[in-house]
């Protein structure tokens, strides 16, 4: 299977809708928060620093697209569907590579987040949620899925850092509560990754630091692969549909107002 390296490109327009919500498509928390507590020689810290530029770029994309995605339930459902499909591949690879010490260290965190995605997608999309989720997959998502399905053990660990880190570092109950206020009919179970998020974040950092200390010769590859998966994350975020009925109506209304203003201005120039 050939390996494709998708690169993030431009951005899209924004909307005045709510901005201060990060959910599954967020890569993780702010750069300073991500690296807080990372010791010198920390693999966790090195991986965070490695993805910093991609994370910064991803934050810009999210800031522009997220307000539009949050205007409609269907858009939100299609957005999280992308990350369900990606995480489904990741968790299959974690299962496939079990017995490998690197992978088992990640597995020891006890993270299994696809059931939460399933619950949310069923609530948002209905009984045929799986068919709809697959149909919503963008070309960027399918390219990323192909990369995940071909992963070796080191790549599986690096992908876990990105896809799990989005929910462990950047998610939690507070994010869940914010999204629930916007879409109240859904329980947003995808954010139920742990009861004690502070402890889980500490365990997440310790897990990757432990890998770095046990396998110093793999540090460079793990940092490099985390950076690559962050870039793939950004291509998916960029590809997510964010223009729905609400945005269309808003655009039509704005166009109508602009046309009315133009006609009024032109009439003022007429001599009668």
Backbone as JSON, one array per atom type, in Angstrom:
{
  "sequence": "XXXXXXXXXXXXXXXXXXXXXXXXXXXXXXXXXXXXXXXXXXXXXXXXXXXXXXXXXXXXXXXXXXXXXXXXXXXXXXXXXXXXXXXXXXXXXXXXXXXXXXXXXXXXXXXXXXXXXXXXXXXXXXXXXXXXXXXXXXXXXXXXXXXXXXXXXXXXXXXXXXXXXXXXXXXXXXXXXXXXXXXXXXXXXXXXXXXXXXXXXXXXXXXXXXXXXXXXXXXXXXXXXXXXXXXXXXXXXXXXXXXXXXXXXXXXXXXXXXXXXXXXXXXXXXXX",
  "N": [[0.86, -1.21, 0.0], [0.72, 2.07, -1.01], [2.05, 5.04, 0.52], [0.58, 8.05, 1.29], [1.2, 11.51, 1.61], [-0.53, 13.86, 2.79], [-0.89, 17.39, 2.71], [-1.66, 20.26, 4.67], [-3.76, 22.87, 3.44], [-5.21, 26.02, 2.33], [-7.77, 28.08, 4.07], [-11.17, 28.63, 5.18], [-14.2, 30.66, 5.11], [-15.51, 32.51, 7.97], [-17.93, 32.72, 10.72], [-20.21, 34.58, 12.81], [-20.99, 32.93, 14.88], [-20.86, 30.85, 17.95], [-17.52, 30.54, 19.24], [-15.9, 29.46, 21.21], [-15.48, 26.67, 21.66], [-14.02, 23.57, 21.8], [-13.89, 20.44, 20.23], [-14.07, 17.03, 19.15], [-12.64, 17.3, 16.78], [-10.62, 19.01, 17.43], [-7.14, 19.34, 17.9], [-5.7, 19.39, 20.29], [-5.13, 20.97, 23.49], [-4.23, 24.46, 24.17], [-0.95, 25.57, 23.05], [0.83, 26.33, 25.16], [-0.43, 25.21, 27.38], [-0.34, 22.52, 26.68], [2.37, 21.88, 26.91], [2.9, 22.31, 29.51], [4.39, 21.31, 32.45], [5.98, 19.45, 31.23], [8.99, 17.78, 31.33], [12.55, 18.38, 31.0], [13.99, 16.48, 28.45], [11.72, 15.03, 28.18], [9.63, 12.9, 26.39], [6.96, 13.37, 25.84], [6.91, 16.19, 25.99], [8.68, 16.75, 23.87], [7.22, 15.76, 21.69], [4.99, 17.4, 21.77], [6.2, 19.86, 21.26], [7.11, 19.29, 18.73], [4.75, 19.15, 17.23], [3.88, 21.71, 17.35], [3.81, 23.85, 15.37], [2.06, 22.79, 13.49], [-0.13, 22.45, 15.1], [-0.73, 25.07, 15.75], [-1.42, 26.05, 13.24], [-3.62, 24.42, 12.8], [-5.33, 25.36, 14.81], [-5.95, 27.89, 13.82], [-7.39, 27.21, 11.53], [-9.53, 25.84, 12.76], [-10.66, 27.93, 14.24], [-11.8, 29.45, 12.25], [-13.54, 27.67, 10.92], [-15.06, 26.32, 12.85], [-17.17, 27.95, 14.06], [-19.11, 27.93, 12.0], [-19.61, 25.19, 11.68], [-20.84, 24.69, 14.08], [-23.31, 25.81, 13.73], [-25.27, 24.15, 12.82], [-26.81, 21.05, 13.53], [-26.53, 18.83, 11.82], [-24.17, 19.41, 10.42], [-22.31, 19.37, 12.49], [-22.55, 16.67, 13.25], [-21.57, 15.4, 10.94], [-18.97, 16.32, 11.06], [-17.88, 15.15, 13.43], [-18.14, 12.58, 12.63], [-16.04, 12.16, 10.86], [-13.86, 11.92, 12.57], [-14.62, 9.79, 14.08], [-14.4, 7.7, 12.21], [-11.63, 7.78, 11.77], [-10.62, 7.24, 14.36], [-11.69, 4.75, 14.78], [-10.14, 3.2, 13.03], [-7.64, 3.59, 14.25], [-8.02, 2.31, 16.76], [-8.44, -0.28, 15.95], [-5.91, -0.88, 14.98], [-4.42, -0.67, 17.32], [-5.39, -2.87, 18.62], [-4.59, -4.86, 16.83], [-1.81, -4.75, 17.05], [-1.34, -5.5, 19.65], [0.5, -6.85, 22.4], [2.93, -6.01, 21.62], [5.38, -4.13, 23.25], [5.55, -1.29, 23.16], [3.03, -0.52, 22.1], [1.37, -1.74, 23.97], [1.84, -0.19, 26.21], [0.47, 2.15, 25.61], [-2.08, 1.07, 25.39], [-2.48, 0.4, 28.02], [-3.49, 2.63, 29.22], [-6.16, 2.43, 29.07], [-7.94, 3.59, 27.32], [-10.68, 3.82, 25.21], [-12.44, 5.0, 22.81], [-14.23, 4.92, 20.7], [-16.86, 3.84, 21.24], [-18.19, 6.02, 22.46], [-18.29, 7.9, 20.38], [-19.97, 6.44, 18.66], [-22.42, 6.39, 20.09], [-23.08, 9.12, 20.09], [-23.27, 9.67, 17.33], [-25.39, 8.0, 16.63], [-27.48, 9.21, 18.04], [-27.52, 11.69, 16.78], [-27.68, 11.18, 14.02], [-29.47, 9.13, 13.65], [-30.98, 5.78, 13.19], [-29.66, 4.77, 10.88], [-27.04, 5.61, 11.13], [-24.39, 4.7, 10.7], [-24.15, 4.22, 7.94], [-24.61, 6.81, 7.04], [-22.46, 8.14, 8.23], [-20.24, 7.0, 6.95], [-20.81, 7.78, 4.35], [-20.45, 10.48, 4.64], [-17.75, 10.8, 4.8], [-14.83, 12.51, 3.94], [-12.56, 12.97, 1.11], [-10.03, 13.56, 2.19], [-10.24, 12.43, 4.72], [-10.51, 9.72, 4.06], [-8.02, 9.26, 2.88], [-6.4, 9.62, 5.12], [-7.37, 7.53, 6.7], [-6.4, 5.37, 5.21], [-3.66, 5.66, 5.66], [-3.6, 5.13, 8.42], [-4.4, 2.47, 8.5], [-2.19, 1.18, 7.56], [-0.23, 1.28, 9.46], [2.81, 0.8, 11.38], [4.11, -0.37, 14.56], [5.35, 1.82, 15.91], [4.27, 4.01, 14.54], [1.61, 3.65, 15.21], [1.63, 4.27, 17.92], [2.34, 6.99, 17.77], [0.15, 8.04, 16.34], [-1.82, 7.58, 18.2], [-1.12, 9.41, 20.12], [-1.9, 11.79, 18.88], [-4.69, 11.46, 18.1], [-5.96, 10.44, 20.42], [-4.99, 12.32, 22.19], [-6.4, 14.61, 21.52], [-8.83, 14.35, 22.83], [-8.11, 13.72, 25.45], [-6.29, 15.71, 26.34], [-7.44, 18.03, 25.27], [-10.19, 17.77, 25.65], [-12.92, 16.72, 27.73], [-15.16, 17.21, 30.61], [-15.93, 19.92, 30.77], [-15.77, 20.88, 28.13], [-17.64, 19.18, 27.02], [-19.99, 20.09, 28.3], [-20.23, 22.65, 27.17], [-20.68, 22.1, 24.43], [-23.02, 20.67, 24.64], [-24.85, 22.61, 25.37], [-25.25, 23.86, 22.97], [-26.14, 21.84, 21.23], [-28.51, 20.3, 22.53], [-29.96, 17.88, 22.45], [-28.32, 15.74, 22.25], [-26.16, 13.59, 24.1], [-23.43, 13.76, 23.99], [-21.39, 11.83, 24.37], [-18.85, 11.22, 23.51], [-17.0, 12.73, 24.82], [-16.71, 11.56, 27.25], [-14.24, 10.37, 28.39], [-12.89, 9.85, 30.7], [-13.31, 9.81, 34.27], [-11.8, 11.26, 36.1], [-10.23, 13.73, 34.88], [-7.9, 15.21, 35.29], [-6.15, 13.38, 36.46], [-6.07, 11.5, 34.4], [-4.87, 12.98, 32.35], [-2.35, 13.33, 33.48], [-1.5, 10.67, 33.58], [-1.42, 10.16, 30.86], [0.66, 11.82, 29.96], [2.75, 10.66, 31.48], [2.8, 8.12, 30.39], [3.78, 8.49, 27.74], [6.22, 9.72, 28.32], [7.42, 7.63, 29.66], [7.7, 5.79, 27.57], [9.56, 7.18, 26.03], [11.82, 7.15, 27.71], [12.28, 4.42, 27.92], [12.73, 3.66, 25.29], [14.84, 5.23, 23.85], [16.03, 5.38, 21.34], [13.95, 5.51, 19.6], [12.79, 7.93, 19.78], [13.1, 10.11, 17.96], [11.77, 9.2, 15.65], [9.17, 8.89, 16.65], [8.47, 11.53, 17.31], [8.61, 12.69, 14.78], [6.62, 11.23, 13.41], [4.35, 11.91, 14.88], [4.16, 14.59, 14.2], [3.59, 14.35, 11.49], [1.09, 13.05, 11.58], [-0.37, 15.06, 12.82], [-0.42, 16.95, 10.77], [-2.0, 15.54, 8.94], [-4.36, 15.45, 10.4], [-5.05, 18.16, 10.21], [-5.59, 18.4, 7.48], [-7.94, 16.99, 7.34], [-9.64, 18.5, 9.0], [-9.74, 20.81, 7.49], [-11.14, 19.85, 5.32], [-13.7, 19.38, 6.17], [-17.19, 19.73, 5.88], [-18.79, 22.82, 6.18], [-20.79, 24.5, 5.51], [-24.01, 25.06, 5.61], [-27.64, 24.97, 5.72], [-28.34, 27.14, 7.39], [-26.17, 28.94, 7.06], [-26.43, 29.41, 4.34], [-28.96, 30.68, 4.17], [-28.35, 32.93, 5.7], [-26.44, 34.13, 4.07], [-27.97, 34.67, 1.78], [-29.79, 36.49, 2.85], [-28.05, 38.55, 3.54], [-27.15, 39.23, 0.99], [-29.52, 40.14, -0.14], [-30.03, 42.41, 1.41], [-27.79, 43.92, 0.71], [-28.31, 44.31, -2.01], [-30.67, 45.8, -1.87], [-29.71, 48.1, -0.63], [-27.96, 48.99, -2.6], [-29.73, 49.56, -4.73], [-31.22, 51.61, -3.57], [-29.25, 53.54, -3.3], [-28.62, 54.02, -5.99], [-31.06, 55.07, -6.9], [-30.98, 57.48, -5.61], [-29.3, 58.91, -7.17], [-30.69, 59.5, -9.42], [-32.31, 61.97, -11.5], [-35.0, 62.45, -10.94]],
  "CA": [[0.0, 0.0, 0.0], [1.54, 3.29, -1.07], [1.8, 5.98, 1.59], [0.38, 9.41, 0.82], [1.51, 12.55, 2.59], [-1.38, 15.02, 2.54], [-0.42, 18.6, 3.36], [-2.72, 21.22, 4.87], [-3.79, 24.03, 2.56], [-5.94, 27.21, 2.78], [-8.82, 28.07, 5.06], [-12.46, 29.05, 4.65], [-14.78, 31.83, 5.77], [-15.98, 32.31, 9.32], [-19.27, 33.16, 11.04], [-20.21, 35.14, 14.16], [-21.54, 31.99, 15.84], [-19.95, 30.59, 19.07], [-16.17, 30.13, 18.87], [-15.08, 28.96, 22.29], [-15.73, 25.27, 21.91], [-13.18, 22.61, 21.11], [-14.44, 19.11, 20.37], [-13.21, 15.97, 18.68], [-11.72, 17.64, 15.71], [-9.5, 19.78, 17.96], [-5.96, 18.5, 18.05], [-5.46, 19.35, 21.73], [-5.31, 22.28, 24.11], [-3.29, 25.48, 23.69], [0.45, 25.14, 23.07], [1.45, 26.48, 26.48], [-1.03, 24.22, 28.28], [0.12, 21.21, 26.28], [3.74, 21.62, 27.33], [3.03, 22.56, 30.93], [4.8, 20.15, 33.24], [6.86, 18.57, 30.46], [10.35, 17.91, 31.84], [13.65, 18.29, 30.04], [14.15, 15.08, 28.07], [10.4, 14.41, 28.15], [9.12, 12.59, 25.06], [5.69, 14.1, 25.73], [7.25, 17.57, 25.66], [9.27, 16.8, 22.52], [6.16, 15.55, 20.72], [4.19, 18.62, 21.77], [6.96, 20.89, 20.54], [7.17, 18.88, 17.33], [3.49, 19.42, 16.53], [3.45, 23.07, 17.68], [3.45, 24.65, 14.21], [0.86, 22.2, 12.91], [-1.24, 22.73, 16.02], [-1.06, 26.49, 15.6], [-2.13, 26.16, 11.97], [-4.91, 23.78, 13.0], [-6.16, 26.25, 15.61], [-6.44, 28.94, 12.93], [-8.44, 26.6, 10.71], [-10.69, 25.59, 13.62], [-11.27, 29.2, 14.61], [-12.57, 29.91, 11.11], [-14.57, 26.74, 10.5], [-15.88, 25.84, 13.95], [-18.45, 28.66, 14.24], [-20.06, 27.48, 11.0], [-19.98, 23.8, 11.99], [-21.73, 24.72, 15.24], [-24.61, 26.42, 13.42], [-26.24, 23.12, 12.47], [-26.58, 19.72, 14.09], [-26.08, 17.93, 10.76], [-22.77, 19.71, 10.15], [-21.55, 18.86, 13.64], [-22.54, 15.21, 13.16], [-20.65, 15.0, 9.88], [-17.61, 16.63, 11.5], [-17.38, 14.13, 14.36], [-18.09, 11.31, 11.88], [-14.69, 12.03, 10.3], [-12.94, 11.47, 13.62], [-15.02, 8.43, 14.44], [-13.8, 6.79, 11.24], [-10.19, 7.75, 12.03], [-10.35, 6.58, 15.64], [-12.01, 3.34, 14.58], [-8.93, 2.58, 12.46], [-6.59, 3.6, 15.27], [-8.26, 1.3, 17.79], [-8.22, -1.58, 15.32], [-4.46, -1.1, 14.92], [-3.97, -0.92, 18.69], [-5.74, -4.27, 18.89], [-3.77, -5.71, 15.97], [-0.42, -4.75, 17.51], [-1.22, -5.8, 21.08], [1.61, -7.78, 22.64], [4.12, -5.19, 21.45], [5.49, -3.34, 24.48], [5.21, 0.11, 22.88], [1.58, -0.41, 21.95], [0.72, -2.12, 25.23], [1.94, 0.94, 27.13], [-0.65, 3.03, 25.28], [-3.29, 0.34, 25.73], [-2.63, 0.36, 29.48], [-4.25, 3.81, 29.63], [-7.57, 2.03, 29.13], [-8.75, 4.45, 26.46], [-11.42, 3.22, 24.09], [-13.37, 6.12, 22.66], [-15.2, 4.77, 19.61], [-18.24, 3.69, 21.7], [-18.77, 7.34, 22.68], [-18.62, 8.43, 19.05], [-21.14, 5.71, 18.15], [-23.62, 6.87, 20.79], [-23.4, 10.47, 19.62], [-23.7, 9.62, 15.94], [-26.72, 7.4, 16.58], [-28.42, 10.24, 18.5], [-27.56, 12.81, 15.83], [-27.97, 10.77, 12.65], [-30.53, 8.15, 13.61], [-30.63, 4.36, 13.08], [-28.74, 4.5, 9.76], [-25.9, 6.5, 11.38], [-23.13, 4.2, 10.15], [-24.19, 4.49, 6.51], [-24.48, 8.26, 6.87], [-21.1, 8.53, 8.62], [-19.34, 6.59, 5.87], [-21.11, 8.64, 3.19], [-19.96, 11.84, 4.92], [-16.29, 10.81, 4.82], [-14.22, 13.33, 2.88], [-11.36, 12.34, 0.54], [-8.91, 13.7, 3.14], [-10.46, 11.43, 5.78], [-10.21, 8.4, 3.52], [-6.56, 9.19, 2.75], [-5.88, 9.45, 6.48], [-7.72, 6.16, 7.09], [-5.45, 4.47, 4.53], [-2.4, 5.77, 6.4], [-3.76, 4.46, 9.71], [-4.52, 1.03, 8.29], [-0.87, 0.66, 7.18], [0.73, 1.68, 10.5], [3.59, -0.12, 12.19], [3.87, -0.13, 15.99], [5.74, 3.18, 16.29], [3.28, 4.92, 13.97], [0.38, 3.5, 15.99], [1.82, 5.05, 19.16], [2.31, 8.41, 17.41], [-1.23, 8.38, 15.99], [-2.56, 7.6, 19.47], [-0.79, 10.69, 20.76], [-2.68, 12.84, 18.24], [-6.14, 11.25, 18.13], [-6.39, 10.37, 21.82], [-4.63, 13.57, 22.85], [-7.45, 15.6, 21.27], [-9.87, 14.2, 23.84], [-7.54, 13.69, 26.8], [-5.72, 17.02, 26.67], [-8.32, 19.13, 24.86], [-11.61, 17.51, 25.88], [-13.34, 16.68, 29.13], [-16.53, 17.57, 30.97], [-16.24, 21.33, 30.49], [-16.04, 20.97, 26.7], [-18.91, 18.48, 26.82], [-21.08, 20.97, 28.73], [-20.37, 23.74, 26.2], [-21.29, 21.6, 23.2], [-24.38, 20.26, 24.98], [-25.69, 23.81, 25.36], [-25.55, 24.18, 21.57], [-26.93, 20.73, 20.7], [-28.94, 19.66, 23.78], [-30.61, 16.56, 22.32], [-27.25, 14.73, 22.25], [-25.43, 13.51, 25.37], [-22.02, 14.04, 23.68], [-20.65, 10.81, 25.11], [-17.46, 11.11, 23.05], [-16.13, 13.42, 25.77], [-16.62, 10.76, 28.48], [-13.03, 9.55, 28.28], [-12.4, 9.54, 32.04], [-13.98, 10.54, 35.34], [-10.83, 12.2, 36.66], [-9.46, 14.16, 33.72], [-6.57, 15.64, 35.72], [-5.35, 12.17, 36.62], [-5.89, 10.89, 33.08], [-3.85, 13.76, 31.63], [-1.05, 13.01, 34.08], [-1.16, 9.32, 33.12], [-1.12, 10.26, 29.43], [2.02, 12.36, 29.89], [3.68, 9.67, 32.04], [2.88, 7.01, 29.43], [4.69, 8.83, 26.64], [7.55, 9.93, 28.89], [7.96, 6.29, 29.92], [8.12, 5.24, 26.27], [10.79, 7.88, 25.64], [12.93, 6.68, 28.54], [12.53, 3.0, 27.63], [13.12, 3.49, 23.89], [15.42, 6.51, 23.41], [16.37, 5.34, 19.92], [12.74, 5.71, 18.81], [12.23, 9.26, 20.05], [13.07, 10.94, 16.75], [10.7, 8.72, 14.77], [7.87, 9.17, 17.27], [8.21, 12.96, 17.16], [8.37, 12.92, 13.35], [5.32, 10.66, 13.02], [3.31, 12.74, 15.5], [4.06, 15.79, 13.37], [2.92, 13.95, 10.26], [-0.33, 12.81, 11.85], [-0.99, 16.36, 13.05], [-0.68, 17.53, 9.45], [-3.15, 14.83, 8.38], [-5.51, 15.98, 11.12], [-5.4, 19.47, 9.67], [-6.23, 18.25, 6.16], [-9.31, 16.55, 7.59], [-10.38, 19.66, 9.49], [-9.94, 21.7, 6.34], [-12.07, 19.23, 4.36], [-15.02, 19.21, 6.77], [-18.27, 20.59, 5.37], [-19.19, 23.79, 7.2], [-21.73, 25.45, 4.9], [-25.31, 24.4, 5.58], [-28.83, 25.77, 5.46], [-28.28, 28.4, 8.13], [-25.21, 29.84, 6.41], [-26.99, 29.79, 3.04], [-30.0, 31.68, 4.41], [-27.7, 34.16, 6.16], [-25.81, 34.74, 2.9], [-29.02, 35.21, 0.93], [-30.32, 37.67, 3.52], [-27.04, 39.6, 3.39], [-27.15, 39.65, -0.41], [-30.74, 40.92, -0.36], [-29.82, 43.72, 2.04], [-26.82, 44.66, -0.11], [-28.98, 44.72, -3.24], [-31.6, 46.88, -1.53], [-28.91, 49.3, -0.37], [-27.44, 49.45, -3.89], [-30.83, 50.17, -5.48], [-31.54, 52.88, -2.9], [-28.17, 54.48, -3.64], [-28.75, 54.39, -7.41], [-32.21, 55.95, -7.04], [-30.62, 58.82, -5.12], [-28.56, 59.59, -8.23], [-31.57, 59.84, -10.52], [-32.76, 63.37, -11.44], [-36.46, 62.54, -10.71]],
  "C": [[0.87, 1.24, 0.0], [1.12, 4.25, 0.01], [1.68, 7.37, 1.03], [0.63, 10.38, 1.94], [0.68, 13.79, 2.26], [-0.87, 16.21, 3.31], [-1.57, 19.57, 3.53], [-2.61, 22.41, 3.92], [-4.71, 25.08, 3.15], [-7.0, 27.06, 3.85], [-10.12, 28.53, 4.42], [-13.04, 30.15, 5.49], [-15.32, 31.49, 7.15], [-17.38, 32.86, 9.49], [-19.27, 33.69, 12.45], [-20.78, 34.2, 15.2], [-20.5, 31.65, 16.9], [-18.61, 30.04, 18.64], [-15.48, 29.31, 19.95], [-15.41, 27.53, 22.66], [-14.73, 24.46, 21.11], [-13.86, 21.26, 21.27], [-13.52, 18.13, 19.68], [-12.27, 16.36, 17.59], [-10.61, 18.55, 16.17], [-8.32, 18.85, 18.18], [-5.59, 18.34, 19.51], [-5.62, 20.74, 22.28], [-4.29, 23.27, 23.57], [-1.86, 25.01, 23.85], [1.07, 25.23, 24.44], [0.89, 25.44, 27.45], [-0.52, 22.83, 27.98], [1.48, 20.88, 26.89], [3.95, 21.83, 28.82], [3.4, 21.27, 31.66], [5.72, 19.2, 32.5], [8.31, 18.82, 30.9], [11.35, 17.93, 30.69], [13.87, 16.82, 29.72], [12.84, 14.33, 28.0], [9.97, 14.15, 26.72], [7.8, 13.32, 24.83], [5.96, 15.55, 25.31], [7.82, 17.7, 24.26], [8.19, 16.64, 21.45], [5.26, 16.78, 20.64], [4.91, 19.74, 21.02], [7.02, 20.57, 19.06], [5.9, 19.22, 16.56], [3.05, 20.88, 16.69], [3.02, 23.86, 16.45], [2.18, 24.12, 13.55], [-0.35, 22.46, 13.79], [-1.69, 24.17, 15.89], [-1.86, 26.71, 14.32], [-3.53, 25.57, 12.1], [-5.85, 24.65, 13.81], [-6.74, 27.36, 14.76], [-7.59, 28.41, 12.07], [-9.7, 26.39, 11.54], [-11.42, 26.88, 13.97], [-12.18, 29.71, 13.49], [-13.75, 28.99, 10.79], [-15.54, 26.37, 11.61], [-17.18, 26.61, 14.14], [-19.51, 28.23, 13.24], [-20.53, 26.06, 11.27], [-20.99, 23.77, 13.13], [-23.07, 25.39, 14.97], [-25.68, 25.37, 13.16], [-25.83, 21.76, 13.0], [-26.01, 18.77, 13.05], [-24.61, 18.16, 10.43], [-21.88, 19.19, 11.25], [-21.44, 17.34, 13.57], [-21.56, 14.74, 12.09], [-19.19, 15.27, 10.27], [-17.08, 15.54, 12.43], [-17.34, 12.76, 13.69], [-16.7, 11.09, 11.3], [-13.76, 11.41, 11.34], [-13.35, 10.14, 14.23], [-14.34, 7.44, 13.5], [-12.29, 6.66, 11.44], [-9.87, 6.97, 13.3], [-10.69, 5.1, 15.58], [-10.81, 2.6, 14.01], [-7.81, 2.51, 13.49], [-6.81, 2.46, 16.26], [-8.17, -0.11, 17.23], [-6.72, -1.9, 15.26], [-3.87, -1.33, 16.31], [-4.26, -2.36, 19.09], [-4.83, -5.2, 18.08], [-2.35, -5.84, 16.51], [-0.28, -5.05, 19.0], [-0.2, -6.92, 21.28], [2.94, -7.1, 22.39], [4.21, -4.23, 22.64], [5.12, -1.88, 24.28], [3.7, 0.31, 22.86], [0.87, -0.73, 23.26], [0.81, -1.01, 26.27], [0.8, 1.93, 26.88], [-1.96, 2.35, 25.67], [-3.55, 0.32, 27.23], [-3.36, 1.58, 30.02], [-5.75, 3.52, 29.72], [-8.49, 2.88, 28.28], [-9.41, 3.62, 25.35], [-12.58, 4.16, 23.82], [-14.39, 5.95, 21.54], [-16.63, 4.53, 20.1], [-18.94, 5.03, 21.96], [-19.16, 8.01, 21.38], [-19.89, 7.76, 18.51], [-22.43, 6.21, 18.77], [-24.05, 8.23, 20.25], [-23.93, 10.45, 18.19], [-25.08, 9.0, 15.79], [-27.77, 8.41, 17.0], [-28.59, 11.34, 17.45], [-28.03, 12.41, 14.44], [-29.08, 9.74, 12.53], [-30.04, 6.73, 13.39], [-29.62, 4.03, 11.97], [-27.46, 5.33, 9.88], [-24.61, 6.02, 10.71], [-23.05, 4.48, 8.65], [-23.96, 5.97, 6.24], [-23.06, 8.72, 7.2], [-20.1, 8.19, 7.52], [-19.54, 7.46, 4.64], [-20.55, 10.04, 3.36], [-18.44, 11.94, 4.86], [-15.73, 11.61, 3.65], [-13.02, 12.58, 2.28], [-10.16, 12.44, 1.49], [-9.03, 12.68, 4.27], [-10.11, 10.04, 5.27], [-8.71, 8.21, 3.3], [-5.92, 8.92, 4.11], [-6.16, 8.03, 6.97], [-6.75, 5.15, 6.47], [-4.09, 4.49, 5.23], [-2.48, 4.99, 7.71], [-3.79, 2.94, 9.55], [-3.18, 0.38, 7.93], [0.18, 0.88, 8.26], [1.52, 0.52, 11.08], [3.38, 0.27, 13.66], [4.22, 1.3, 16.41], [4.73, 4.21, 15.77], [1.96, 4.85, 14.75], [0.46, 4.29, 17.29], [1.72, 6.54, 18.86], [0.89, 8.87, 17.07], [-2.1, 8.44, 17.24], [-2.34, 8.92, 20.19], [-1.65, 11.81, 20.19], [-4.18, 12.64, 18.43], [-6.69, 11.1, 19.54], [-6.11, 11.69, 22.54], [-5.69, 14.65, 22.66], [-8.51, 15.56, 22.35], [-9.32, 14.23, 25.27], [-7.05, 15.07, 27.22], [-6.73, 18.14, 26.39], [-9.78, 18.94, 25.15], [-11.99, 17.58, 27.34], [-14.76, 17.19, 29.34], [-16.87, 19.01, 30.63], [-16.54, 21.53, 29.01], [-17.38, 20.31, 26.38], [-20.09, 19.38, 27.17], [-21.31, 22.1, 27.73], [-21.07, 23.27, 24.92], [-22.74, 21.19, 23.45], [-25.34, 21.45, 25.0], [-26.11, 24.17, 23.94], [-26.43, 23.12, 20.94], [-27.44, 19.88, 21.87], [-29.54, 18.27, 23.63], [-29.59, 15.41, 22.36], [-26.5, 14.77, 23.57], [-23.94, 13.82, 25.2], [-21.1, 13.13, 24.49], [-19.2, 10.7, 24.67], [-16.48, 11.79, 24.01], [-15.98, 12.66, 27.09], [-15.42, 9.82, 28.42], [-12.47, 9.17, 29.65], [-13.13, 10.38, 33.08], [-13.07, 11.61, 35.93], [-9.88, 12.64, 35.55], [-8.05, 14.62, 34.11], [-5.64, 14.45, 35.86], [-5.07, 11.51, 35.28], [-4.84, 11.65, 32.28], [-2.46, 13.49, 32.17], [-0.58, 11.63, 33.63], [-0.75, 9.34, 31.65], [0.3, 10.77, 29.24], [3.04, 11.32, 30.35], [3.87, 8.5, 31.08], [3.9, 7.32, 28.34], [6.1, 9.14, 27.14], [8.21, 8.58, 29.17], [8.44, 5.62, 28.65], [9.44, 5.86, 25.84], [12.0, 7.41, 26.42], [13.3, 5.23, 28.22], [13.07, 2.77, 26.22], [13.7, 4.8, 23.34], [15.75, 6.54, 21.92], [15.15, 5.57, 19.02], [12.16, 7.12, 18.94], [12.07, 10.09, 18.78], [11.93, 10.52, 15.82], [9.33, 9.05, 15.35], [7.49, 10.65, 17.14], [7.85, 13.26, 15.71], [6.99, 12.42, 12.93], [4.17, 11.44, 13.65], [3.08, 14.0, 14.69], [3.31, 15.49, 12.08], [1.42, 13.73, 10.49], [-1.07, 14.11, 12.2], [-1.34, 17.05, 11.73], [-1.88, 16.86, 8.78], [-4.44, 15.26, 9.08], [-6.0, 17.29, 10.51], [-6.05, 19.37, 8.29], [-7.67, 17.8, 6.32], [-10.16, 17.73, 8.06], [-10.71, 20.61, 8.35], [-11.02, 21.17, 5.41], [-13.5, 19.15, 4.88], [-16.03, 20.22, 6.2], [-18.72, 21.54, 6.47], [-20.19, 24.8, 6.67], [-23.06, 24.75, 4.73], [-26.44, 25.38, 5.31], [-28.77, 27.13, 6.13], [-27.36, 29.4, 7.43], [-25.74, 30.31, 5.06], [-28.06, 30.87, 3.21], [-29.39, 33.01, 4.84], [-27.06, 34.89, 4.98], [-26.84, 35.37, 1.97], [-29.61, 36.49, 1.53], [-29.36, 38.84, 3.37], [-27.02, 40.14, 1.96], [-28.37, 40.52, -0.71], [-30.6, 42.32, 0.22], [-28.86, 44.57, 1.21], [-27.45, 45.17, -1.4], [-29.93, 45.88, -2.98], [-30.85, 48.19, -1.31], [-28.38, 49.88, -1.68], [-28.52, 50.16, -4.7], [-31.23, 51.52, -4.89], [-30.51, 53.94, -3.27], [-28.3, 54.94, -5.09], [-29.94, 55.31, -7.62], [-31.86, 57.39, -6.61], [-29.84, 59.62, -6.17], [-29.43, 60.02, -9.39], [-32.09, 61.29, -10.37], [-34.25, 63.5, -11.18], [-36.87, 61.63, -9.57]]
}
